[in-house]
XYZ file of C-alpha atoms in Angstrom:
255
model
C -154.186 -30.507 132.217
C -155.575 -33.450 130.254
C -153.859 -36.145 132.342
C -155.240 -37.070 135.729
C -153.176 -40.231 136.160
C -149.782 -41.561 135.068
C -148.393 -45.109 135.196
C -144.708 -45.787 134.462
C -143.735 -49.225 133.129
C -140.260 -50.659 132.563
C -136.915 -51.522 134.137
C -134.135 -49.682 136.005
C -134.306 -46.695 133.636
C -137.857 -45.993 134.797
C -137.369 -47.167 138.389
C -134.848 -44.338 138.721
C -131.415 -45.908 139.188
C -129.049 -44.199 140.129
C -130.863 -41.053 141.272
C -131.204 -41.642 144.993
C -133.461 -40.006 147.549
C -131.854 -39.303 150.958
C -133.231 -42.617 152.270
C -131.487 -44.570 149.510
C -134.568 -45.343 147.413
C -134.605 -44.143 143.842
C -136.339 -41.099 142.393
C -135.598 -40.831 138.672
C -137.195 -39.063 135.747
C -140.655 -40.631 136.186
C -141.029 -39.307 139.754
C -139.910 -35.873 138.556
C -142.439 -35.919 135.720
C -145.224 -37.094 138.028
C -144.469 -34.311 140.512
C -144.687 -31.685 137.758
C -147.907 -33.122 136.313
C -149.459 -33.279 139.776
C -148.601 -29.619 140.347
C -150.587 -28.797 137.211
C -153.471 -31.213 137.745
C -154.021 -30.801 141.470
C -154.308 -33.144 144.461
C -156.462 -35.716 142.660
C -153.630 -36.655 140.304
C -152.579 -40.314 140.625
C -149.176 -41.847 139.934
C -147.932 -45.444 139.898
C -144.464 -46.720 139.015
C -144.328 -50.461 138.292
C -140.765 -50.536 136.940
C -138.245 -52.961 138.441
C -134.526 -53.101 137.730
C -133.208 -55.996 135.667
C -136.543 -56.902 134.115
C -136.452 -58.316 130.600
C -139.018 -57.358 127.983
C -141.185 -60.503 128.361
C -141.413 -59.994 132.132
C -142.334 -56.326 131.760
C -145.076 -57.277 129.301
C -146.396 -60.187 131.364
C -146.268 -58.546 134.802
C -146.515 -54.794 134.394
C -148.568 -54.152 131.247
C -151.751 -55.903 132.493
C -151.457 -54.113 135.835
C -151.037 -50.762 134.097
C -154.030 -51.351 131.833
C -156.175 -52.369 134.802
C -155.582 -48.937 136.358
C -156.988 -47.238 133.225
C -154.599 -44.262 133.427
C -154.614 -41.274 131.102
C -150.861 -41.503 130.500
C -148.503 -44.506 130.356
C -144.739 -44.564 129.794
C -143.279 -47.749 128.338
C -139.516 -48.337 128.191
C -138.294 -51.926 127.920
C -135.817 -53.988 125.930
C -132.586 -52.398 127.115
C -131.669 -55.435 129.211
C -132.606 -57.813 126.413
C -130.114 -56.372 123.907
C -127.307 -57.304 126.326
C -128.271 -60.995 126.252
C -126.891 -63.543 123.800
C -130.426 -64.866 123.326
C -131.710 -61.550 121.929
C -134.144 -62.138 119.046
C -134.621 -58.853 117.155
C -137.533 -59.986 114.989
C -139.570 -61.222 117.947
C -138.747 -58.061 119.914
C -139.888 -55.704 117.151
C -143.123 -57.624 116.587
C -143.992 -57.801 120.274
C -143.093 -54.164 120.863
C -145.608 -53.066 118.246
C -148.246 -55.391 119.701
C -147.750 -54.098 123.252
C -147.920 -50.437 122.265
C -151.109 -51.199 120.348
C -152.600 -52.709 123.522
C -151.577 -49.720 125.620
C -153.075 -47.290 123.119
C -156.291 -49.286 122.644
C -157.563 -48.230 126.066
C -157.355 -44.568 125.113
C -154.246 -43.693 127.117
C -151.506 -41.486 125.737
C -148.269 -43.499 125.606
C -144.702 -42.220 125.994
C -141.959 -44.182 124.206
C -138.189 -43.680 124.236
C -135.390 -44.067 121.774
C -132.522 -45.020 124.092
C -129.537 -42.731 124.579
C -126.119 -43.884 123.384
C -124.715 -45.638 126.453
C -122.015 -47.641 124.693
C -119.150 -45.166 124.463
C -117.608 -46.393 127.731
C -118.846 -49.999 127.770
C -117.425 -53.206 126.291
C -119.214 -55.187 123.583
C -120.005 -52.235 121.323
C -119.678 -54.205 118.071
C -122.293 -56.711 119.253
C -124.709 -54.443 121.080
C -124.689 -51.244 118.980
C -126.568 -52.768 115.978
C -129.183 -54.164 118.361
C -129.799 -50.798 119.995
C -130.038 -49.140 116.583
C -132.603 -51.732 115.519
C -134.637 -51.276 118.701
C -134.514 -47.486 118.432
C -135.661 -47.635 114.830
C -138.547 -49.920 115.798
C -139.546 -47.584 118.636
C -139.708 -44.620 116.265
C -141.753 -46.505 113.690
C -144.096 -47.879 116.345
C -144.634 -44.436 117.866
C -145.603 -43.044 114.478
C -147.862 -45.977 113.655
C -149.812 -45.830 116.921
C -149.710 -42.098 117.599
C -147.508 -42.429 120.678
C -145.394 -39.622 122.137
C -141.738 -40.179 121.213
C -138.881 -38.932 123.392
C -135.721 -39.263 121.297
C -132.824 -39.487 123.734
C -130.561 -41.003 121.083
C -130.677 -37.762 119.090
C -129.452 -35.777 122.117
C -125.653 -35.692 121.989
C -125.617 -34.280 125.514
C -125.933 -37.867 126.729
C -122.383 -38.444 125.496
C -121.326 -36.385 128.515
C -120.178 -38.862 131.209
C -121.578 -36.553 133.911
C -125.071 -37.697 132.906
C -124.210 -41.292 133.819
C -123.576 -42.979 137.144
C -120.340 -44.679 138.141
C -121.597 -48.002 136.759
C -121.636 -46.406 133.256
C -124.995 -48.020 132.508
C -127.549 -46.073 134.556
C -128.246 -42.364 134.520
C -126.967 -39.997 137.183
C -129.259 -37.517 138.940
C -128.387 -34.959 136.239
C -129.221 -37.509 133.541
C -132.632 -38.244 135.040
C -133.397 -34.527 135.301
C -132.598 -34.101 131.627
C -134.842 -37.023 130.671
C -137.642 -35.564 132.788
C -137.210 -32.239 131.049
C -137.425 -33.861 127.641
C -140.521 -35.860 128.602
C -142.302 -32.768 129.885
C -141.307 -30.846 126.759
C -142.754 -33.629 124.601
C -145.957 -33.440 126.659
C -146.136 -29.678 126.194
C -145.671 -29.045 129.914
C -143.056 -26.648 131.225
C -140.211 -27.849 133.421
C -137.516 -26.385 135.641
C -134.936 -24.950 133.230
C -132.137 -26.256 135.447
C -133.133 -29.792 134.499
C -131.945 -29.138 130.941
C -128.666 -27.461 131.853
C -125.650 -29.345 130.529
C -123.065 -30.243 133.199
C -119.500 -29.289 132.413
C -117.620 -32.219 130.935
C -114.749 -33.522 133.084
C -111.184 -32.878 131.985
C -109.620 -35.657 129.886
C -108.171 -38.441 132.012
C -104.536 -39.492 131.390
C -104.286 -42.889 129.716
C -102.850 -44.749 132.711
C -105.400 -43.297 135.121
C -108.209 -44.135 132.689
C -107.103 -47.779 132.454
C -106.946 -47.982 136.259
C -110.486 -46.610 136.402
C -111.567 -49.222 133.857
C -110.149 -51.988 136.037
C -111.950 -50.665 139.119
C -115.193 -50.437 137.150
C -114.800 -54.005 135.870
C -114.293 -55.363 139.370
C -117.111 -53.395 140.960
C -119.760 -53.509 138.217
C -118.920 -55.800 135.285
C -117.872 -58.867 137.283
C -121.060 -58.948 139.420
C -123.153 -58.545 136.248
C -121.372 -61.524 134.659
C -121.854 -63.619 137.807
C -125.591 -62.912 137.736
C -125.762 -63.969 134.080
C -123.919 -67.222 134.818
C -126.149 -68.074 137.783
C -129.436 -66.976 136.211
C -130.031 -64.257 138.791
C -131.132 -60.652 138.361
C -130.468 -57.469 140.298
C -134.239 -57.139 140.688
C -135.011 -60.629 142.021
C -135.870 -59.339 145.494
C -137.186 -55.943 144.390
C -140.847 -54.975 144.153
C -142.410 -51.970 142.430
C -141.898 -48.792 144.439
C -145.395 -47.441 143.646
C -147.559 -50.470 142.733
C -150.890 -48.592 142.807
C -152.112 -45.189 141.755
C -151.693 -42.708 144.572
C -151.166 -39.014 145.238
C -147.801 -37.409 144.581
C -145.979 -35.751 147.462
C -142.805 -33.683 147.211
């Protein structure tokens, strides 16, 4: 095992929403990966997860990247920008340039870096015509940056399994427990480390929903998830305003 430490950087995707532990905190793919790496490396393996839900790319870079570099880990995951593409102020040229710069910084310390091309989350969300080109641009930039800097690319966009709604939570934006397991399996595969085969099993797709029932479900989703998101945008608040990193320092991994 060449990695003795792992630091995860990003937003809700890396924090682990919506894959909950029994106590209500979030597990997610990064915890699953860390547990598997620790089993290979032994008790001296260290893991930190700095990701916080709702964080925009500039905040991730300003707050989490310096902290991650200061820990001098062997392995860093970096996934950011997903919240930015949902904002009207999204600047694709600045994003692409800064993304390349940040990955260069992460790689300059000698760490291996994991990058992600985001899965297609738009099938059941509004605003596809606006957001889809932005996600395609970001995914293309991630792939090019990974190749340029020798980073490890996990291509979730190429995995059509993520079109299965069972891999997503009820808010239609975050992964379900099954979705996080699949991401963890893909990360470990990219690292050349074996994983539990059950993590890659594809859940059975639900039966088609009658049109009227589907529209009723859309209305419930809009009231429960979309409306609060819009209110936060209008008031300048974030779902992560009162949230701190769940593992702010390198420490041992326990089951």
